[in-house]
Amino acid sequence: MPARHLRLARPEPSAPSTTALVTDALAALRREMEVPESFPDGVLAEAEEVVREDRAVPGPGRVDLRDVPFVTIDPPGSMDLDQALHLERAGGAPDDPAGAAFVVHYAIADVGAFVVPGGAIDAEVHERGTTLYAPDGRTPLHPAVLSEGAASLLPGEDRPAAAWRVVLDARGEILDATVRRAVVRSTQRLTYDEAQARIEAGVPGDALLLLREVGELRLARERERGGVSLEVPEQEIVTRDDGSFGLEFRSTLPAEAWNAQVSLLTGIAAARIMRAGGVGVFRALPEADPRDLARLRRTARALGIDWPRETPYAELVPTLDSRVPRHAAFLNEATSLFRGASYEAFGGTGQEPGVPDDAAHAAIGAEYAHVTAPLRRLVDRYGTEVCLALCAGEDVPRWVLDALPSLPRTMARTGQRASAYERAIVDVVEAALLTGREGEEFDGVVVDVEDDRERARRLEREDADEAGGAQRGQVVLADPAVRAPVEGTDLPLGDPVRATLREASVPGRRVRFTVG
C-alpha cells in the first residue's frame, strides 16, 4: 500500500524556531503513541548472539549464488536492504518452460535465518509489526545489528537470502517461479538516481538495462489486468530564505516504477505458489469505494487536474507526472483509495481447508502476497517461509502454521498504529506550513462534507452553542497542497471556495479553516 513519506530537511543554524517546533511535536507524538525509542535489553542481547554465527554458509539446503551479480536499488543512505536483483535473458536452461524470454533473480533478506521462533526478537517484532517512518527518522522493526548489519544485503558481503527465480515470456507473463535458500553477495548498492543514469547511459551488456524492458512489460500487463501503480513522491519539509516553511516533492524516477514491478511480480508469484499449496497469507484490497473516488475527483478539481468523467482512474494515473507539483499532490491524495486492505491467512493450524476466492488485490489486479520486505514488515517472513517450504516439497514449519491464524490481526493492529502515526505526522507538517498565516484566504475546493445524520450526532455530543451548528467538512487547497478540516454554513461540496485559515498549531497538530 502506498504511503506518504515525509522527510525533515536538516535546518541551517539560522533556521527559524518553527523547525524546532516540528521536531518537538514529532517527539511528543512518539511519546503519546508509545513508539519505542529503543529495543529491550533482552532483544538486543539475543540479536548480538544470533549474529555471532555465520549464517551465509553454502551447503545442504542453501545453494551458492555468489556468482550472480546482484545489485540493490534503494534511497540514498539506506542500510536495511531487503532486496537485490539481477535480470538476464533466458538462456535455455533445461528446466525452463517453452517460450522463456527473461529470468528475474530476486534475492530477499533471509530474516528467518536469524529470528528464533518464540524468542525475544520474535516477540518484539510481533509487537511492532512494521517499521515506522517519520520526517526525522524511523523506528525499525528489527535491531540495527540485524536490519542494517548481518541480515541486510550490503554490497561485498556474503549474506543468507531467499533467492527467487522467476521466468517470464516475451510479454512479461510468468511462466515459472520458485524460491530457495541461498548465499548471495551483492556487487553494488545503487540509488534510484544512479540506477536511472546507468539505464539511460545504455552501456551494452549492462544487465540493468533489462530492468527497463521487463519493467515496461510488467506495467503493460498491469494495465491489462486493470491494476494501477501509484508513483507516490517523497515530500521534504524545507525552510525557505524568507523563514517560511514549504513542502517540496521529490519526483519519482522511471527506475523506481520498474524496480517496484519486480517486487510486485514476486508477490504475485508467491500468491500463486500459496494457492497451489493451500497455505499462506494474501494481501487483499477491495475495489475503491465510490465515495472515495468521488472525493478524489473533487480533489483533482481543486488541484486543476483535468479528469474527464468518462476516463477511469486507472487510465488517468499513467498520464500524471510526479515532477509536476499538483500531480504529485494528487498522487499523495490518491493513496486514500487503498483503504480497506487486509491480510487473509489460510491453511494454518485450526483453520478450515481451502483458499479464499475473494482475496484479490484490486490495485494490482491479481492475487498478491507480501514476501519482499521482511526486514521492515513482519508478515513477509511468514510468507517467505511458506513459499520456501512449498517449493522444496517440504512441510510448512509448525511455528509458521501456528502463527498464521492470528497474523492478520497482528498486522491489522500494527498497521492501524502506523496509519495513525502517518496521519498525525501529516497534521504536524501541514500546521508547520501554515503557521503565521492565520487570517489569510486560500483558494480551494470542499471535497467532503458531513451529512445531516453525522451533523446531528455530532451536535448531540458537543455543546451546540459552542459549535454554533456549523457544518464540517474537508477542504483541499490549491497552494499549498493541504487537506484540512473546514467549517461553514452549507458548505458547497465540490465547488471552489475562498477558505480562511483560523488556526495552525504545530504542537496541537491542528489546522482549521472556515468558509463564509
Short mmCIF file of C-alpha atoms in Angstrom, two decimals:
data_model
loop_
_atom_site.label_atom_id
_atom_site.label_comp_id
_atom_site.label_asym_id
_atom_site.label_seq_id
_atom_site.Cartn_x
_atom_site.Cartn_y
_atom_site.Cartn_z
CA MET A 1 0.00 0.00 0.00
CA PRO A 2 1.49 3.33 -0.98
CA ALA A 3 2.07 5.82 1.81
CA ARG A 4 3.12 9.40 2.21
CA HIS A 5 6.78 9.59 3.20
CA LEU A 6 7.94 12.94 4.54
CA ARG A 7 11.48 13.97 5.38
CA LEU A 8 12.61 16.88 7.52
CA ALA A 9 15.46 18.73 5.83
CA ARG A 10 18.37 19.41 8.14
CA PRO A 11 17.91 23.04 9.23
CA GLU A 12 20.61 25.66 8.92
CA PRO A 13 21.89 27.12 12.20
CA SER A 14 19.88 30.26 11.49
CA ALA A 15 16.65 28.36 10.68
CA PRO A 16 13.51 29.77 12.35
CA SER A 17 12.07 28.29 15.51
CA THR A 18 9.32 26.53 13.53
CA THR A 19 11.85 23.80 12.71
CA ALA A 20 12.32 23.15 16.41
CA LEU A 21 8.54 23.18 16.85
CA VAL A 22 8.20 20.41 14.26
CA THR A 23 10.93 18.34 15.89
CA ASP A 24 9.36 18.80 19.34
CA ALA A 25 5.89 17.94 18.03
CA LEU A 26 7.17 14.73 16.45
CA ALA A 27 8.89 13.76 19.70
CA ALA A 28 5.67 14.44 21.63
CA LEU A 29 3.74 12.35 19.12
CA ARG A 30 6.06 9.39 19.67
CA ARG A 31 5.61 9.66 23.43
CA GLU A 32 1.84 9.90 23.08
CA MET A 33 1.62 6.86 20.79
CA GLU A 34 4.23 4.97 22.84
CA VAL A 35 6.50 4.50 19.86
CA PRO A 36 9.55 2.74 21.30
CA GLU A 37 12.82 4.66 21.34
CA SER A 38 14.96 1.52 21.53
CA PHE A 39 14.82 -2.24 21.92
CA PRO A 40 14.66 -4.05 25.27
CA ASP A 41 17.97 -5.35 26.57
CA GLY A 42 16.91 -8.97 26.09
CA VAL A 43 16.14 -8.36 22.42
CA LEU A 44 19.47 -6.65 21.83
CA ALA A 45 21.32 -9.44 23.63
CA GLU A 46 19.63 -12.11 21.52
CA ALA A 47 20.39 -10.16 18.35
CA GLU A 48 24.07 -9.93 19.27
CA GLU A 49 24.08 -13.66 19.97
CA VAL A 50 22.49 -14.78 16.70
CA VAL A 51 24.82 -12.70 14.52
CA ARG A 52 27.90 -14.36 16.02
CA GLU A 53 27.20 -17.48 13.97
CA ASP A 54 27.90 -17.22 10.25
CA ARG A 55 24.57 -17.89 8.51
CA ALA A 56 25.90 -17.32 4.99
CA VAL A 57 27.43 -20.76 4.51
CA PRO A 58 26.66 -22.74 1.33
CA GLY A 59 25.78 -26.36 1.87
CA PRO A 60 22.80 -28.68 2.18
CA GLY A 61 19.68 -26.56 1.97
CA ARG A 62 21.49 -23.36 0.94
CA VAL A 63 22.71 -23.03 -2.65
CA ASP A 64 25.73 -20.89 -3.53
CA LEU A 65 24.63 -17.97 -5.78
CA ARG A 66 27.55 -15.66 -5.06
CA ASP A 67 28.46 -15.67 -8.75
CA VAL A 68 25.18 -13.92 -9.65
CA PRO A 69 25.95 -10.17 -9.88
CA PHE A 70 23.07 -8.90 -7.74
CA VAL A 71 22.62 -5.17 -7.14
CA THR A 72 20.42 -3.30 -4.70
CA ILE A 73 18.42 -0.17 -5.60
CA ASP A 74 17.28 1.96 -2.68
CA PRO A 75 17.03 5.57 -1.47
CA PRO A 76 20.35 7.26 -0.61
CA GLY A 77 21.81 6.19 2.70
CA SER A 78 19.63 3.09 3.10
CA MET A 79 21.21 0.35 5.18
CA ASP A 80 18.25 -2.02 5.71
CA LEU A 81 18.50 -3.63 2.26
CA ASP A 82 15.78 -6.25 1.82
CA GLN A 83 16.12 -6.91 -1.91
CA ALA A 84 18.79 -7.40 -4.53
CA LEU A 85 18.09 -8.16 -8.18
CA HIS A 86 19.67 -9.43 -11.37
CA LEU A 87 17.91 -9.85 -14.71
CA GLU A 88 19.02 -11.82 -17.72
CA ARG A 89 17.65 -13.12 -20.96
CA ALA A 90 16.59 -16.75 -20.82
CA GLY A 91 19.49 -18.97 -21.80
CA GLY A 92 17.62 -22.19 -22.41
CA ALA A 93 18.09 -23.83 -19.03
CA PRO A 94 16.94 -27.47 -19.18
CA ASP A 95 14.03 -26.94 -16.80
CA ASP A 96 12.83 -23.64 -18.27
CA PRO A 97 9.43 -23.86 -19.99
CA ALA A 98 8.97 -23.22 -23.70
CA GLY A 99 8.73 -19.56 -24.62
CA ALA A 100 11.01 -18.36 -21.83
CA ALA A 101 12.41 -14.91 -22.61
CA PHE A 102 13.63 -13.43 -19.31
CA VAL A 103 14.83 -14.69 -15.96
CA VAL A 104 14.42 -12.47 -12.91
CA HIS A 105 16.68 -13.31 -9.98
CA TYR A 106 15.46 -11.61 -6.82
CA ALA A 107 17.27 -12.16 -3.53
CA ILE A 108 15.33 -11.33 -0.36
CA ALA A 109 16.97 -10.98 3.06
CA ASP A 110 16.57 -14.29 4.91
CA VAL A 111 15.36 -12.93 8.22
CA GLY A 112 14.17 -16.41 9.18
CA ALA A 113 17.81 -17.47 9.40
CA PHE A 114 18.26 -15.13 12.39
CA VAL A 115 14.95 -14.90 14.25
CA VAL A 116 14.33 -17.76 16.68
CA PRO A 117 10.60 -18.66 16.74
CA GLY A 118 9.23 -17.77 20.16
CA GLY A 119 12.42 -15.93 21.16
CA ALA A 120 12.88 -12.38 22.39
CA ILE A 121 13.30 -10.86 18.91
CA ASP A 122 10.26 -12.75 17.63
CA ALA A 123 8.08 -11.46 20.47
CA GLU A 124 9.25 -7.87 19.97
CA VAL A 125 8.65 -7.79 16.21
CA HIS A 126 5.15 -9.17 16.77
CA GLU A 127 4.54 -6.13 18.96
CA ARG A 128 5.97 -3.72 16.36
CA GLY A 129 4.69 -5.34 13.17
CA THR A 130 6.30 -2.86 10.83
CA THR A 131 8.95 -0.18 10.60
CA LEU A 132 7.55 3.29 11.35
CA TYR A 133 8.69 6.28 9.29
CA ALA A 134 8.82 9.93 10.32
CA PRO A 135 10.41 13.01 8.74
CA ASP A 136 13.19 12.99 11.32
CA GLY A 137 13.93 9.28 11.40
CA ARG A 138 12.44 5.82 11.60
CA THR A 139 11.59 3.23 14.23
CA PRO A 140 12.88 -0.09 12.89
CA LEU A 141 11.19 -3.47 13.13
CA HIS A 142 14.43 -5.31 13.94
CA PRO A 143 17.55 -4.27 15.86
CA ALA A 144 20.12 -2.50 13.68
CA VAL A 145 22.68 -5.26 14.16
CA LEU A 146 20.31 -7.37 12.04
CA SER A 147 18.42 -4.93 9.83
CA GLU A 148 21.45 -2.82 8.97
CA GLY A 149 24.07 -5.48 9.52
CA ALA A 150 24.09 -9.27 9.35
CA ALA A 151 20.73 -9.70 7.58
CA SER A 152 21.00 -6.70 5.23
CA LEU A 153 22.10 -7.39 1.64
CA LEU A 154 25.00 -4.97 1.82
CA PRO A 155 27.45 -4.93 -1.10
CA GLY A 156 30.53 -7.11 -0.95
CA GLU A 157 29.17 -9.21 1.92
CA ASP A 158 28.11 -12.86 1.89
CA ARG A 159 24.51 -12.98 3.07
CA PRO A 160 21.83 -15.63 3.57
CA ALA A 161 18.88 -14.99 1.28
CA ALA A 162 15.65 -16.38 -0.07
CA ALA A 163 16.51 -16.40 -3.77
CA TRP A 164 13.60 -16.15 -6.20
CA ARG A 165 13.93 -17.25 -9.83
CA VAL A 166 11.01 -16.08 -11.95
CA VAL A 167 10.86 -16.99 -15.64
CA LEU A 168 8.90 -14.68 -17.96
CA ASP A 169 7.78 -14.96 -21.57
CA ALA A 170 8.27 -12.25 -24.20
CA ARG A 171 5.20 -10.37 -22.92
CA GLY A 172 6.40 -10.41 -19.34
CA GLU A 173 3.92 -13.05 -18.16
CA ILE A 174 5.03 -15.52 -15.50
CA LEU A 175 5.88 -18.96 -16.85
CA ASP A 176 7.55 -20.40 -13.76
CA ALA A 177 8.62 -19.28 -10.29
CA THR A 178 10.49 -20.85 -7.43
CA VAL A 179 12.40 -19.77 -4.33
CA ARG A 180 15.16 -21.46 -2.36
CA ARG A 181 17.56 -20.63 0.41
CA ALA A 182 20.88 -19.36 -0.86
CA VAL A 183 24.05 -17.44 -0.15
CA VAL A 184 24.37 -14.27 -2.22
CA ARG A 185 26.79 -11.38 -2.50
CA SER A 186 25.51 -8.07 -3.79
CA THR A 187 28.01 -6.31 -6.02
CA GLN A 188 26.69 -2.74 -5.77
CA ARG A 189 24.37 -0.55 -3.73
CA LEU A 190 22.73 1.85 -6.18
CA THR A 191 20.46 4.79 -5.52
CA TYR A 192 17.48 5.34 -7.81
CA ASP A 193 19.34 8.23 -9.43
CA GLU A 194 22.37 6.04 -10.09
CA ALA A 195 20.26 3.21 -11.49
CA GLN A 196 18.38 5.63 -13.75
CA ALA A 197 21.63 7.13 -15.02
CA ARG A 198 23.09 3.72 -15.81
CA ILE A 199 19.98 2.67 -17.69
CA GLU A 200 19.91 5.91 -19.66
CA ALA A 201 23.62 5.52 -20.49
CA GLY A 202 22.71 2.25 -22.19
CA VAL A 203 26.12 0.60 -21.95
CA PRO A 204 25.93 -2.63 -23.98
CA GLY A 205 25.99 -5.71 -21.80
CA ASP A 206 24.80 -3.93 -18.66
CA ALA A 207 22.25 -6.32 -17.13
CA LEU A 208 20.48 -3.35 -15.53
CA LEU A 209 19.15 -2.39 -18.97
CA LEU A 210 16.73 -5.31 -18.73
CA LEU A 211 15.09 -3.65 -15.73
CA ARG A 212 13.54 -1.09 -18.07
CA GLU A 213 12.46 -3.72 -20.60
CA VAL A 214 10.93 -6.06 -18.04
CA GLY A 215 9.51 -3.17 -16.01
CA GLU A 216 7.68 -1.73 -19.01
CA LEU A 217 6.32 -5.16 -19.93
CA ARG A 218 5.00 -5.68 -16.42
CA LEU A 219 3.44 -2.21 -16.37
CA ALA A 220 1.64 -3.07 -19.61
CA ARG A 221 0.38 -6.36 -18.14
CA GLU A 222 -0.76 -4.46 -15.04
CA ARG A 223 -2.86 -2.11 -17.16
CA GLU A 224 -4.38 -5.12 -18.93
CA ARG A 225 -5.37 -6.58 -15.55
CA GLY A 226 -7.00 -3.30 -14.56
CA GLY A 227 -4.35 -2.59 -11.96
CA VAL A 228 -2.69 0.73 -11.29
CA SER A 229 0.61 1.71 -9.67
CA LEU A 230 0.89 4.99 -7.78
CA GLU A 231 4.18 6.84 -8.03
CA VAL A 232 3.92 8.45 -4.61
CA PRO A 233 6.68 11.07 -4.36
CA GLU A 234 8.66 11.69 -1.22
CA GLN A 235 7.96 15.03 0.41
CA GLU A 236 10.53 17.17 2.16
CA ILE A 237 9.75 19.94 4.64
CA VAL A 238 12.11 22.77 3.75
CA THR A 239 12.90 26.16 5.26
CA ARG A 240 12.85 28.95 2.70
CA ASP A 241 15.09 32.03 2.66
CA ASP A 242 12.29 34.21 4.00
CA GLY A 243 11.88 31.96 7.03
CA SER A 244 8.63 30.36 5.87
CA PHE A 245 8.09 26.63 5.53
CA GLY A 246 7.48 24.78 2.31
CA LEU A 247 6.67 21.25 1.25
CA GLU A 248 8.61 20.14 -1.79
CA PHE A 249 8.16 16.92 -3.75
CA ARG A 250 10.99 14.68 -4.85
CA SER A 251 9.67 13.37 -8.14
CA THR A 252 9.85 9.65 -8.74
CA LEU A 253 12.02 8.21 -11.48
CA PRO A 254 11.06 5.58 -14.06
CA ALA A 255 13.62 3.25 -12.47
CA GLU A 256 11.58 3.32 -9.25
CA ALA A 257 8.47 2.15 -11.07
CA TRP A 258 10.40 -0.59 -12.89
CA ASN A 259 12.03 -1.71 -9.65
CA ALA A 260 8.62 -1.78 -7.94
CA GLN A 261 7.29 -4.02 -10.70
CA VAL A 262 9.90 -6.66 -9.84
CA SER A 263 8.65 -6.64 -6.25
CA LEU A 264 5.02 -6.87 -7.39
CA LEU A 265 5.92 -9.65 -9.80
CA THR A 266 7.45 -11.65 -6.94
CA GLY A 267 4.41 -11.07 -4.72
CA ILE A 268 2.10 -12.32 -7.48
CA ALA A 269 4.31 -15.40 -7.99
CA ALA A 270 4.27 -16.04 -4.22
CA ALA A 271 0.46 -15.90 -4.14
CA ARG A 272 0.28 -18.47 -6.93
CA ILE A 273 2.57 -20.81 -5.01
CA MET A 274 0.47 -20.35 -1.87
CA ARG A 275 -2.76 -21.04 -3.74
CA ALA A 276 -1.32 -24.21 -5.26
CA GLY A 277 -0.10 -25.35 -1.84
CA GLY A 278 -3.28 -24.44 0.02
CA VAL A 279 -1.47 -22.46 2.71
CA GLY A 280 -0.29 -18.88 3.03
CA VAL A 281 -1.40 -15.30 3.55
CA PHE A 282 -2.70 -12.98 0.82
CA ARG A 283 -2.68 -9.18 0.83
CA ALA A 284 -6.20 -8.28 -0.26
CA LEU A 285 -7.78 -4.98 -1.27
CA PRO A 286 -11.42 -4.43 -2.29
CA GLU A 287 -12.47 -2.19 -5.14
CA ALA A 288 -12.33 1.51 -4.27
CA ASP A 289 -15.41 2.91 -2.54
CA PRO A 290 -17.37 5.11 -4.98
CA ARG A 291 -17.46 7.83 -2.32
CA ASP A 292 -13.66 7.86 -2.17
CA LEU A 293 -13.49 8.09 -5.96
CA ALA A 294 -15.95 11.00 -5.91
CA ARG A 295 -13.87 12.71 -3.24
CA LEU A 296 -10.72 12.19 -5.30
CA ARG A 297 -12.41 13.73 -8.34
CA ARG A 298 -13.14 16.81 -6.26
CA THR A 299 -9.51 16.87 -5.18
CA ALA A 300 -8.46 16.75 -8.84
CA ARG A 301 -10.67 19.77 -9.44
CA ALA A 302 -9.06 21.61 -6.52
CA LEU A 303 -5.63 20.95 -7.97
CA GLY A 304 -6.60 21.89 -11.52
CA ILE A 305 -6.20 18.38 -12.94
CA ASP A 306 -8.39 17.56 -15.91
CA TRP A 307 -10.16 14.26 -15.19
CA PRO A 308 -12.88 13.65 -17.79
CA ARG A 309 -15.92 11.88 -16.41
CA GLU A 310 -15.55 9.02 -18.90
CA THR A 311 -11.89 8.38 -18.00
CA PRO A 312 -11.37 5.62 -15.41
CA TYR A 313 -8.98 6.27 -12.56
CA ALA A 314 -6.62 3.53 -13.80
CA GLU A 315 -6.29 5.38 -17.12
CA LEU A 316 -5.75 8.78 -15.52
CA VAL A 317 -2.83 7.84 -13.26
CA PRO A 318 -0.35 6.90 -16.04
CA THR A 319 -0.86 10.36 -17.58
CA LEU A 320 0.34 12.14 -14.43
CA ASP A 321 3.92 13.21 -13.81
CA SER A 322 5.15 13.34 -10.22
CA ARG A 323 7.61 16.07 -11.26
CA VAL A 324 4.61 18.41 -11.59
CA PRO A 325 3.77 19.59 -8.03
CA ARG A 326 -0.02 19.44 -8.40
CA HIS A 327 0.22 15.98 -9.95
CA ALA A 328 2.44 14.89 -7.05
CA ALA A 329 -0.11 16.28 -4.60
CA PHE A 330 -2.91 14.37 -6.34
CA LEU A 331 -0.92 11.11 -6.21
CA ASN A 332 -0.47 11.62 -2.49
CA GLU A 333 -4.21 12.11 -2.02
CA ALA A 334 -4.93 9.07 -4.20
CA THR A 335 -3.50 6.81 -1.51
CA SER A 336 -6.92 7.17 0.15
CA LEU A 337 -8.26 4.68 -2.39
CA PHE A 338 -6.14 1.97 -0.78
CA ARG A 339 -8.11 1.94 2.43
CA GLY A 340 -9.60 -1.38 3.42
CA ALA A 341 -6.55 -3.51 2.63
CA SER A 342 -6.29 -6.64 4.76
CA TYR A 343 -4.43 -9.90 5.15
CA GLU A 344 -6.20 -13.20 4.51
CA ALA A 345 -4.46 -16.22 6.03
CA PHE A 346 -5.39 -19.79 5.15
CA GLY A 347 -4.15 -23.32 5.74
CA GLY A 348 -2.90 -22.55 9.26
CA THR A 349 -3.38 -24.55 12.43
CA GLY A 350 -7.08 -24.95 13.19
CA GLN A 351 -8.25 -23.23 10.00
CA GLU A 352 -10.72 -24.82 7.64
CA PRO A 353 -9.13 -26.19 4.45
CA GLY A 354 -9.46 -24.08 1.32
CA VAL A 355 -8.12 -20.94 -0.30
CA PRO A 356 -10.17 -17.71 -0.26
CA ASP A 357 -11.70 -16.91 -3.65
CA ASP A 358 -12.35 -13.22 -2.96
CA ALA A 359 -8.93 -12.08 -1.76
CA ALA A 360 -7.52 -10.36 -4.84
CA HIS A 361 -5.73 -7.02 -4.61
CA ALA A 362 -7.80 -4.54 -6.61
CA ALA A 363 -4.94 -2.10 -7.22
CA ILE A 364 -2.72 -4.87 -8.56
CA GLY A 365 -5.46 -6.72 -10.38
CA ALA A 366 -4.32 -10.13 -9.12
CA GLU A 367 -3.85 -12.24 -6.02
CA TYR A 368 -0.80 -11.00 -4.20
CA ALA A 369 1.34 -11.76 -1.14
CA HIS A 370 3.88 -9.75 0.82
CA VAL A 371 7.27 -11.51 0.75
CA THR A 372 9.83 -8.93 -0.37
CA ALA A 373 10.39 -6.70 2.71
CA PRO A 374 10.97 -8.96 5.74
CA LEU A 375 13.36 -6.51 7.42
CA ARG A 376 10.60 -3.90 7.54
CA ARG A 377 7.34 -5.90 7.69
CA LEU A 378 6.60 -8.91 9.90
CA VAL A 379 4.22 -10.78 7.58
CA ASP A 380 6.85 -11.13 4.85
CA ARG A 381 8.92 -13.52 6.95
CA TYR A 382 5.96 -15.88 7.23
CA GLY A 383 5.05 -15.63 3.55
CA THR A 384 8.66 -16.37 2.61
CA GLU A 385 8.84 -19.42 4.87
CA VAL A 386 5.63 -20.80 3.33
CA CYS A 387 6.98 -20.43 -0.21
CA LEU A 388 10.39 -21.87 0.70
CA ALA A 389 8.78 -25.00 2.13
CA LEU A 390 6.31 -25.48 -0.71
CA CYS A 391 8.98 -25.03 -3.40
CA ALA A 392 11.24 -27.53 -1.62
CA GLY A 393 8.43 -30.07 -1.37
CA GLU A 394 8.60 -29.93 2.42
CA ASP A 395 6.03 -29.41 5.14
CA VAL A 396 5.48 -25.81 6.16
CA PRO A 397 7.11 -25.38 9.61
CA ARG A 398 4.75 -25.87 12.54
CA TRP A 399 5.66 -22.47 14.02
CA VAL A 400 4.51 -20.83 10.79
CA LEU A 401 1.23 -22.79 10.67
CA ASP A 402 0.53 -21.97 14.31
CA ALA A 403 1.08 -18.25 13.73
CA LEU A 404 -0.93 -17.86 10.51
CA PRO A 405 -4.45 -17.61 12.02
CA SER A 406 -3.53 -14.66 14.26
CA LEU A 407 -1.15 -12.96 11.84
CA PRO A 408 -3.84 -10.83 10.10
CA ARG A 409 -4.94 -9.45 13.49
CA THR A 410 -1.35 -8.63 14.41
CA MET A 411 -0.78 -6.84 11.11
CA ALA A 412 -4.12 -5.02 11.37
CA ARG A 413 -3.28 -3.76 14.86
CA THR A 414 0.22 -2.62 13.99
CA GLY A 415 -0.88 -1.30 10.59
CA GLN A 416 -3.55 0.86 12.21
CA ARG A 417 -0.93 2.33 14.53
CA ALA A 418 1.35 3.03 11.57
CA SER A 419 -1.51 4.73 9.69
CA ALA A 420 -2.46 6.84 12.71
CA TYR A 421 1.19 7.79 13.14
CA GLU A 422 1.43 8.80 9.49
CA ARG A 423 -1.78 10.87 9.64
CA ALA A 424 -0.58 12.70 12.75
CA ILE A 425 2.75 13.43 11.08
CA VAL A 426 0.95 14.94 8.10
CA ASP A 427 -1.03 17.10 10.53
CA VAL A 428 2.23 18.38 12.05
CA VAL A 429 3.68 19.14 8.64
CA GLU A 430 0.60 20.97 7.40
CA ALA A 431 0.42 23.05 10.56
CA ALA A 432 4.09 23.97 10.08
CA LEU A 433 3.41 25.02 6.51
CA LEU A 434 0.65 27.39 7.58
CA THR A 435 1.96 28.73 10.88
CA GLY A 436 1.97 32.54 10.83
CA ARG A 437 -0.58 32.79 8.03
CA GLU A 438 -3.70 32.88 10.21
CA GLY A 439 -6.31 35.18 8.74
CA GLU A 440 -5.20 34.65 5.14
CA GLU A 441 -7.58 33.37 2.48
CA PHE A 442 -6.74 30.43 0.23
CA ASP A 443 -8.29 29.02 -2.93
CA GLY A 444 -9.61 25.51 -2.50
CA VAL A 445 -12.42 23.05 -3.05
CA VAL A 446 -14.60 21.41 -0.40
CA VAL A 447 -14.10 17.69 -1.05
CA ASP A 448 -16.04 16.15 1.84
CA VAL A 449 -19.00 17.29 3.95
CA GLU A 450 -20.73 15.60 6.87
CA ASP A 451 -24.31 14.57 6.10
CA ASP A 452 -27.35 15.53 8.19
CA ARG A 453 -27.16 12.41 10.34
CA GLU A 454 -23.47 12.87 11.08
CA ARG A 455 -24.10 16.53 11.88
CA ALA A 456 -26.98 15.71 14.26
CA ARG A 457 -24.93 13.07 16.10
CA ARG A 458 -22.03 15.48 16.47
CA LEU A 459 -24.22 18.25 17.86
CA GLU A 460 -25.63 15.82 20.41
CA ARG A 461 -22.10 15.14 21.63
CA GLU A 462 -20.96 18.77 21.63
CA ASP A 463 -22.18 21.98 23.13
CA ALA A 464 -24.49 23.25 20.38
CA ASP A 465 -23.94 26.86 21.40
CA GLU A 466 -20.19 26.46 21.24
CA ALA A 467 -20.38 24.54 17.95
CA GLY A 468 -22.76 27.12 16.57
CA GLY A 469 -24.36 24.48 14.38
CA ALA A 470 -21.66 24.95 11.74
CA GLN A 471 -21.29 22.25 9.14
CA ARG A 472 -17.95 20.50 9.00
CA GLY A 473 -16.02 19.01 6.13
CA GLN A 474 -12.64 18.84 4.42
CA VAL A 475 -11.11 21.38 2.08
CA VAL A 476 -8.21 20.83 -0.30
CA LEU A 477 -6.13 23.91 -1.09
CA ALA A 478 -4.58 24.52 -4.47
CA ASP A 479 -1.41 26.03 -2.96
CA PRO A 480 -0.03 24.77 -0.66
CA ALA A 481 -1.43 21.29 -1.34
CA VAL A 482 -3.05 20.84 2.06
CA ARG A 483 -6.15 18.85 3.03
CA ALA A 484 -7.66 20.15 6.26
CA PRO A 485 -10.87 20.48 8.30
CA VAL A 486 -13.22 23.31 7.37
CA GLU A 487 -16.37 24.75 8.96
CA GLY A 488 -19.12 26.85 7.47
CA THR A 489 -22.81 27.22 6.80
CA ASP A 490 -23.98 24.94 3.99
CA LEU A 491 -20.51 24.05 2.72
CA PRO A 492 -20.62 23.85 -1.10
CA LEU A 493 -19.43 20.30 -1.83
CA GLY A 494 -17.26 20.20 -4.93
CA ASP A 495 -17.31 23.95 -5.55
CA PRO A 496 -14.38 26.37 -5.46
CA VAL A 497 -14.22 28.41 -2.25
CA ARG A 498 -12.11 31.02 -0.52
CA ALA A 499 -11.15 29.41 2.79
CA THR A 500 -9.86 31.49 5.68
CA LEU A 501 -7.19 30.00 7.92
CA ARG A 502 -8.38 30.33 11.52
CA GLU A 503 -5.80 28.20 13.32
CA ALA A 504 -2.48 26.48 12.64
CA SER A 505 -0.91 24.81 15.68
CA VAL A 506 2.19 22.66 15.32
CA PRO A 507 2.16 21.47 18.97
CA GLY A 508 -1.57 20.75 18.70
CA ARG A 509 -1.17 19.07 15.29
CA ARG A 510 -4.17 21.08 14.15
CA VAL A 511 -5.21 23.23 11.19
CA ARG A 512 -8.66 24.78 10.87
CA PHE A 513 -10.35 26.75 8.08
CA THR A 514 -13.69 28.48 7.75
CA VAL A 515 -15.79 29.35 4.72
CA GLY A 516 -18.33 32.15 4.66
#
